[in-house]
Structure formats: C-alpha cells, structure tokens
Coordinates of C-alpha atoms in Angstrom, one line a residue:
X273 CA -75.9 -17.5 11.7
X274 CA -74.7 -14.2 12.9
X275 CA -75.4 -12.7 16.3
X276 CA -74.7 -9.1 17.2
X277 CA -75.2 -7.8 20.7
X278 CA -75.0 -4.2 21.8
X279 CA -74.8 -3.7 25.5
X280 CA -75.9 -0.2 26.6
X281 CA -74.7 0.8 30.0
X282 CA -76.9 3.8 30.4
X283 CA -80.1 4.1 32.5
X284 CA -83.0 1.8 31.7
X285 CA -86.3 3.1 30.3
X286 CA -89.1 1.7 32.3
X287 CA -91.4 1.9 29.3
X288 CA -89.2 -0.4 27.2
X289 CA -87.9 -4.0 27.9
X290 CA -84.4 -4.4 29.1
X291 CA -83.5 -7.0 26.4
X292 CA -84.8 -6.7 22.9
X293 CA -84.2 -9.2 20.0
X294 CA -84.3 -8.0 16.4
X295 CA -84.4 -10.7 13.7
X296 CA -83.5 -9.3 10.2
X297 CA -84.2 -12.4 8.0
X298 CA -87.5 -13.5 9.3
X299 CA -86.0 -16.8 10.3
X300 CA -85.5 -17.6 13.9
X301 CA -82.6 -19.8 15.2
X302 CA -83.3 -23.5 15.4
X303 CA -83.8 -23.2 19.1
X304 CA -86.7 -20.8 18.5
X305 CA -87.5 -18.3 21.2
X306 CA -85.6 -20.4 23.8
X307 CA -82.5 -18.9 22.2
X308 CA -83.5 -15.7 23.8
X309 CA -84.6 -17.2 27.0
X310 CA -83.2 -16.5 30.5
X311 CA -81.8 -19.9 31.2
X312 CA -81.7 -20.5 34.9
X313 CA -82.8 -17.0 35.7
X314 CA -86.5 -16.2 36.1
X315 CA -88.4 -15.7 32.9
X316 CA -88.9 -12.0 33.7
X317 CA -85.4 -11.5 32.3
X318 CA -86.0 -13.1 28.9
X319 CA -85.7 -11.2 25.7
X320 CA -88.6 -9.5 23.9
X321 CA -88.7 -10.1 20.1
X322 CA -89.6 -7.1 18.0
X323 CA -91.0 -7.4 14.4
X324 CA -90.3 -5.3 11.4
X325 CA -93.8 -5.3 10.0
X326 CA -97.2 -4.7 11.8
X327 CA -97.1 -4.2 15.5
X328 CA -93.5 -4.1 16.7
X329 CA -94.5 -6.5 19.5
X330 CA -97.4 -8.9 19.3
X331 CA -100.6 -7.6 20.9
X332 CA -99.0 -4.2 21.8
X333 CA -102.0 -2.5 20.2
X334 CA -105.5 -2.5 21.8
X335 CA -108.0 -4.8 20.2
X336 CA -110.9 -3.2 18.2
X337 CA -113.4 -1.6 20.5
X338 CA -111.1 -1.4 23.5
X339 CA -109.6 1.9 24.5
X340 CA -106.6 2.5 26.8
X341 CA -108.8 3.2 29.8
X342 CA -110.7 -0.1 29.4
X343 CA -107.4 -1.9 28.9
X344 CA -106.1 -0.5 32.2
X345 CA -109.2 -1.6 34.0
X346 CA -108.8 -5.2 32.5
X347 CA -105.2 -5.3 33.5
X348 CA -106.0 -4.2 37.0
X349 CA -108.5 -7.0 37.3
X350 CA -106.0 -9.5 36.0
X351 CA -103.3 -8.1 38.4
X352 CA -105.6 -8.8 41.4
X353 CA -106.3 -12.4 40.2
X354 CA -102.6 -13.1 39.5
X355 CA -101.6 -11.5 42.9
X356 CA -104.0 -13.9 44.7
X357 CA -102.5 -16.9 42.9
X358 CA -99.0 -15.7 43.6
X359 CA -99.7 -15.4 47.3
X360 CA -101.4 -18.8 47.4
X361 CA -98.9 -20.8 45.3
X362 CA -95.7 -18.7 45.3
X363 CA -94.9 -19.6 41.7
X364 CA -92.3 -17.3 40.1
X365 CA -94.0 -17.5 36.7
X366 CA -97.0 -15.8 38.1
X367 CA -94.9 -12.8 39.1
X368 CA -93.4 -12.8 35.6
X369 CA -96.9 -12.7 34.2
X370 CA -97.8 -9.7 36.3
X371 CA -94.6 -7.9 35.2
X372 CA -95.1 -8.7 31.6
X373 CA -98.7 -7.4 31.5
X374 CA -97.6 -4.1 33.1
X375 CA -94.6 -3.7 30.8
X376 CA -96.8 -4.4 27.8
X377 CA -99.2 -1.6 28.9
X378 CA -96.3 0.9 29.2
X379 CA -94.9 -0.3 25.9
X380 CA -98.0 0.7 24.0
X381 CA -96.9 4.3 23.9
X382 CA -93.1 3.9 23.8
X383 CA -92.4 1.0 21.4
X384 CA -94.3 2.2 18.2
X385 CA -92.4 5.5 18.5
X386 CA -88.9 4.1 19.0
X387 CA -89.4 1.5 16.3
X388 CA -90.5 4.0 13.7
X389 CA -87.3 4.7 11.7
X390 CA -89.2 7.1 9.3
X391 CA -88.5 9.7 12.0
X392 CA -84.8 9.5 11.1
X393 CA -83.4 12.1 8.6
X394 CA -82.9 10.9 5.0
X395 CA -79.1 11.2 5.4
X396 CA -79.2 8.8 8.4
X397 CA -81.3 6.2 6.5
X398 CA -78.9 6.5 3.5
X399 CA -75.9 6.0 5.8
X400 CA -77.3 2.7 7.1
X401 CA -78.9 1.6 3.9
X402 CA -82.1 1.3 5.8
X403 CA -85.5 1.2 4.1
X404 CA -88.5 1.9 6.3
X405 CA -91.2 -0.8 6.2
X406 CA -88.8 -3.6 5.3
X407 CA -87.0 -6.3 7.3
X408 CA -83.2 -6.1 7.0
X409 CA -80.0 -6.1 9.0
X410 CA -79.5 -2.4 8.0
X411 CA -82.9 -1.5 9.5
X412 CA -82.0 -3.4 12.7
X413 CA -78.7 -1.7 13.1
X414 CA -80.5 1.6 13.0
X415 CA -83.1 0.3 15.4
X416 CA -80.4 -0.9 17.7
X417 CA -79.0 2.7 18.0
X418 CA -82.5 4.1 18.6
X419 CA -83.2 1.5 21.3
X420 CA -79.8 2.0 23.1
X421 CA -80.4 5.8 22.9
X422 CA -83.7 5.3 24.7
X423 CA -82.2 3.3 27.5
X424 CA -82.7 -0.3 26.5
X425 CA -79.8 -2.1 28.1
X426 CA -79.4 -5.1 25.8
X427 CA -80.1 -5.5 22.1
X428 CA -79.4 -8.6 20.1
X429 CA -79.4 -8.6 16.2
X430 CA -79.9 -12.1 14.8
X431 CA -79.2 -12.6 11.1
X432 CA -79.8 -15.9 9.5
X433 CA -78.2 -17.1 6.2
X434 CA -74.5 -17.8 7.0
X435 CA -74.7 -21.6 7.0
X436 CA -72.7 -22.4 3.8
X437 CA -72.2 -26.1 3.5
X438 CA -71.5 -26.4 -0.2
X439 CA -74.8 -27.8 -1.5
X440 CA -75.4 -27.2 -5.2
X441 CA -77.2 -24.0 -4.5
X442 CA -74.8 -22.7 -1.8
X443 CA -71.3 -21.8 -2.8
X444 CA -69.4 -20.2 0.1
X445 CA -67.7 -17.7 -2.2
X446 CA -70.9 -16.4 -3.6
X447 CA -72.8 -16.7 -0.3
X448 CA -70.2 -14.8 1.7
X449 CA -70.0 -12.1 -0.9
X450 CA -73.7 -11.7 -0.8
X451 CA -74.1 -11.7 3.0
X452 CA -71.1 -9.5 3.7
X453 CA -72.5 -6.9 1.3
X454 CA -75.6 -6.6 3.6
X455 CA -73.4 -5.9 6.6
X456 CA -70.5 -3.6 5.7
X457 CA -72.5 -0.4 5.3
X458 CA -74.9 -0.6 8.3
X459 CA -72.1 -1.8 10.7
X460 CA -69.9 1.1 9.7
X461 CA -72.8 3.4 10.1
X462 CA -73.7 2.1 13.5
X463 CA -70.2 2.5 14.8
X464 CA -70.0 6.1 13.4
X465 CA -73.4 7.0 14.6
X466 CA -72.8 5.8 18.2
X467 CA -69.5 7.6 18.3
X468 CA -70.9 10.9 17.0
X469 CA -73.7 10.8 19.6
X470 CA -71.3 10.1 22.4
X471 CA -72.8 6.6 23.0
X472 CA -69.9 4.3 21.8
X473 CA -67.8 4.7 25.0
X474 CA -70.8 3.4 27.0
X475 CA -71.9 0.8 24.5
X476 CA -70.2 -2.5 24.1
X477 CA -70.7 -4.2 20.7
X478 CA -70.0 -7.9 20.3
X479 CA -70.0 -9.6 16.9
X480 CA -69.8 -13.3 16.4
X481 CA -71.5 -16.5 15.2
X482 CA -72.2 -19.8 16.7
X483 CA -68.9 -21.3 15.7
X484 CA -66.2 -21.2 13.0
X485 CA -65.7 -22.9 9.7
X486 CA -63.2 -25.7 8.8
X487 CA -60.2 -24.5 6.7
X488 CA -60.8 -27.3 4.3
X489 CA -63.4 -27.8 1.6
X490 CA -66.6 -29.7 2.4
X491 CA -68.5 -31.6 -0.4
X492 CA -71.5 -33.4 1.0
X493 CA -72.7 -34.8 -2.2
X494 CA -71.3 -35.4 -5.7
X495 CA -71.2 -32.2 -7.7
X496 CA -71.7 -30.0 -4.7
X497 CA -70.2 -26.6 -4.5
X498 CA -67.4 -25.5 -2.2
X499 CA -68.4 -25.1 1.4
X500 CA -67.2 -25.3 5.0
X501 CA -68.5 -27.4 7.8
X502 CA -69.1 -26.3 11.4
X503 CA -65.9 -26.0 13.4
X504 CA -65.8 -25.1 17.1
X505 CA -62.0 -25.2 17.7
X506 CA -60.8 -22.0 16.0
X507 CA -62.8 -18.9 15.0
X508 CA -62.8 -15.1 15.5
X509 CA -65.1 -12.5 17.0
X510 CA -64.7 -8.8 17.4
X511 CA -65.7 -6.2 20.1
X512 CA -65.9 -2.5 19.9
X513 CA -66.7 0.4 22.3
X514 CA -67.6 0.0 25.9
X515 CA -64.0 -0.1 27.4
X516 CA -62.5 -2.3 24.7
X517 CA -59.0 -1.5 23.3
X518 CA -59.3 -0.2 19.8
X519 CA -57.1 -1.3 16.9
X520 CA -55.9 -4.4 18.7
X521 CA -55.9 -8.0 17.6
X522 CA -55.6 -10.7 20.3
X523 CA -54.4 -14.2 19.4
X524 CA -53.8 -16.0 16.1
X525 CA -54.4 -19.3 14.4
X526 CA -51.9 -21.6 12.8
X527 CA -51.2 -21.1 9.1
X528 CA -54.1 -23.3 8.1
X529 CA -56.7 -21.8 10.5
X530 CA -57.1 -25.2 12.0
X531 CA -56.0 -24.6 15.6
X532 CA -55.1 -21.8 17.8
X533 CA -51.4 -20.9 17.9
X534 CA -51.3 -18.1 20.4
X535 CA -53.4 -16.5 23.1
X536 CA -56.4 -18.8 23.1
X537 CA -59.6 -17.3 24.5
X538 CA -62.1 -19.8 25.9
X539 CA -65.8 -19.0 25.7
X540 CA -65.9 -18.6 29.5
X541 CA -63.0 -16.1 29.3
X542 CA -65.0 -14.1 26.7
X543 CA -68.0 -14.2 29.0
X544 CA -66.0 -13.1 32.0
X545 CA -64.5 -10.3 30.0
X546 CA -67.9 -9.1 28.7
X547 CA -69.3 -9.1 32.2
X548 CA -66.2 -7.2 33.5
X549 CA -66.8 -4.5 30.9
X550 CA -70.4 -4.3 32.0
X551 CA -69.2 -3.8 35.6
X552 CA -69.8 -7.3 37.0
X553 CA -67.4 -9.7 38.7
X554 CA -68.3 -13.0 37.1
X555 CA -67.2 -15.0 40.1
X556 CA -69.7 -13.2 42.3
X557 CA -72.6 -12.9 39.9
X558 CA -74.5 -16.0 41.0
X559 CA -78.1 -17.2 41.2
X560 CA -79.4 -20.1 43.2
X561 CA -81.3 -22.5 41.0
X562 CA -82.4 -26.1 41.8
X563 CA -80.4 -26.2 45.0
X564 CA -77.0 -24.8 43.9
X565 CA -75.4 -21.5 43.0
X566 CA -75.0 -20.9 39.2
X567 CA -72.9 -18.4 37.5
X568 CA -72.7 -17.5 33.8
X569 CA -69.1 -18.7 33.5
X570 CA -69.8 -22.0 35.4
X571 CA -66.6 -22.7 37.5
X572 CA -64.2 -21.3 34.9
X573 CA -63.3 -18.0 33.1
X574 CA -60.6 -15.4 33.3
X575 CA -60.9 -11.8 32.3
X576 CA -58.7 -11.1 29.2
X577 CA -57.2 -7.9 30.4
X578 CA -55.2 -7.4 27.2
X579 CA -58.6 -6.5 25.6
X580 CA -59.3 -3.7 28.0
X581 CA -58.6 -0.1 27.1

C-alpha cells in the first residue's frame, strides 16, 4: 500500500474540506474510512473521500426535484433541530453534523469544478499521464495539485496494490515493475508542476507506505513466486518541498537492508519533523481526550534538523 500526503501551507478555502483523500485503485485500506478518521480529535477534522466517477463526493448533488433554494431551506430547518439537540445534550458529534451539512452545501459549487481535470490543457494531462473520467494515480496527482492550488490544506493519495507476498500470481519483480510504472511519470509531473507554479516551497510532500519489506525471499506455499513479507524495522520514505533539504539522504541500512546502521529515524521523530515543517511544536500541540492530554507524538519524538533546509 502506498500513501502520499501533500501538505499545503496556504490559506484554506471555506468552500472545500481541509483534508481530502483520493483513492486511485478503487480499493480502500483494510481499516476502511477509519484510516482517514481524526483519532482522538473531534470528527469534524476527519478526511473527506473524493471519487473519480460520478459525484466527486457522495450526495454533493441535489436530489431530483430539489433546487438549491429548497436545499438551503431544508438545511436551515435541520440546523435549527441540531442546534436544539446540541444545546440540550452538548454532544460534539452534533456540532460535527451541523458543520458537515454546511460544508456540503458550499461544496456543491466548488467541488465539481476543482475535480474536473478536463479543464486542464492537453499538455498538462500528457505530462501527468492523466485520463479524464478514469480512476488512476496519475489523475489523483493532478487533482492533488488542483486541490492544493485552491487552498485545501491536506491531500492524501492512497494507492493499493503494493502487497507482494510471492503467491503464484504475485511475483515481486513483475509487480514492482508494473506498479512503479504507474508512478514515475505523474510524480515527476507533480513536482515540476508545483515548482513551476511557485507552490512547492509552501507544499510538503511525504511519500511512504505502511512498512518495509524483508530483504530475504518469502515463499508461503510450494511453487510460489518470489515475494517479501511485512517488515517494520527498516524502510525508507522521502520528503520534498515545504522546507525540506533537497538532494539529501539521511541514514542508511546495513548491507542486507535488515537493520538500520546509521541515523535511525523513529516514526515519532518523523511526525515531529513534519509538524515542525508545518509550523507546529509537537510538544505543545495537545488535545484533552478522555481525561488526559494527547499529542500526535505521544511522549516521544525529536525534530530531525538535518532534514531541514
């Protein structure tokens, strides 16, 4: 599984969600939409999944026979009812519901336009390898640029299909060749496009997966092809833009790729560094939940200053 996140540091567009998730393969992670949830934060901060076909967001279009004025009147009535419940019960999910209804109403105009990549010149579509109307990682790279350009703060690109375990139909050599071929062109185009538009210096791009792969062959069954198992101890990620030092490699593994030989970066260190690049002090970014203060890096994490430009 591959996960790409672009963090835009510009102003937020009130007509678009602050966190958008784009799924290129049509397959969600095993955790489903909880993978894009807000954890211990209120659900108003959770991600909004956008689709490649049909309405970009479910129910963003008015039902047959309902115009925008009638929709506004319906939402006003729902708002009054939800406000009464919020005052009576004080449940945070009720406030989330109010905010989501209002955002959905504003999104009716903004989302279809920003998600329409047919508005892009043919040379841009070619540069990304994007094909309007389809569902692909290339399309989502282009959509990520359009969303960041319009003020969406966080965009996650989720790409399924990297889980090569060496079953008879899943050789890691063929699988990686196939999957990497879908990435090289759009990733290069995204970086060039952001730089040419003056957006790269204010946009942090993080590329990584859930974990690494073992350096030795995995054969689950007799006659299975070559594969690699899940491996959490040693793997690589890369960052670009947004205050990151360019052309720099931090850390290295041993000769087998089995363990870290130099400059280990713990996941909490990575998170602390990302938050620093976004302008946050991870030790002070706390939220009280179930009786105690939580922070994204728990009680650990050090900013890796060697990564900073």
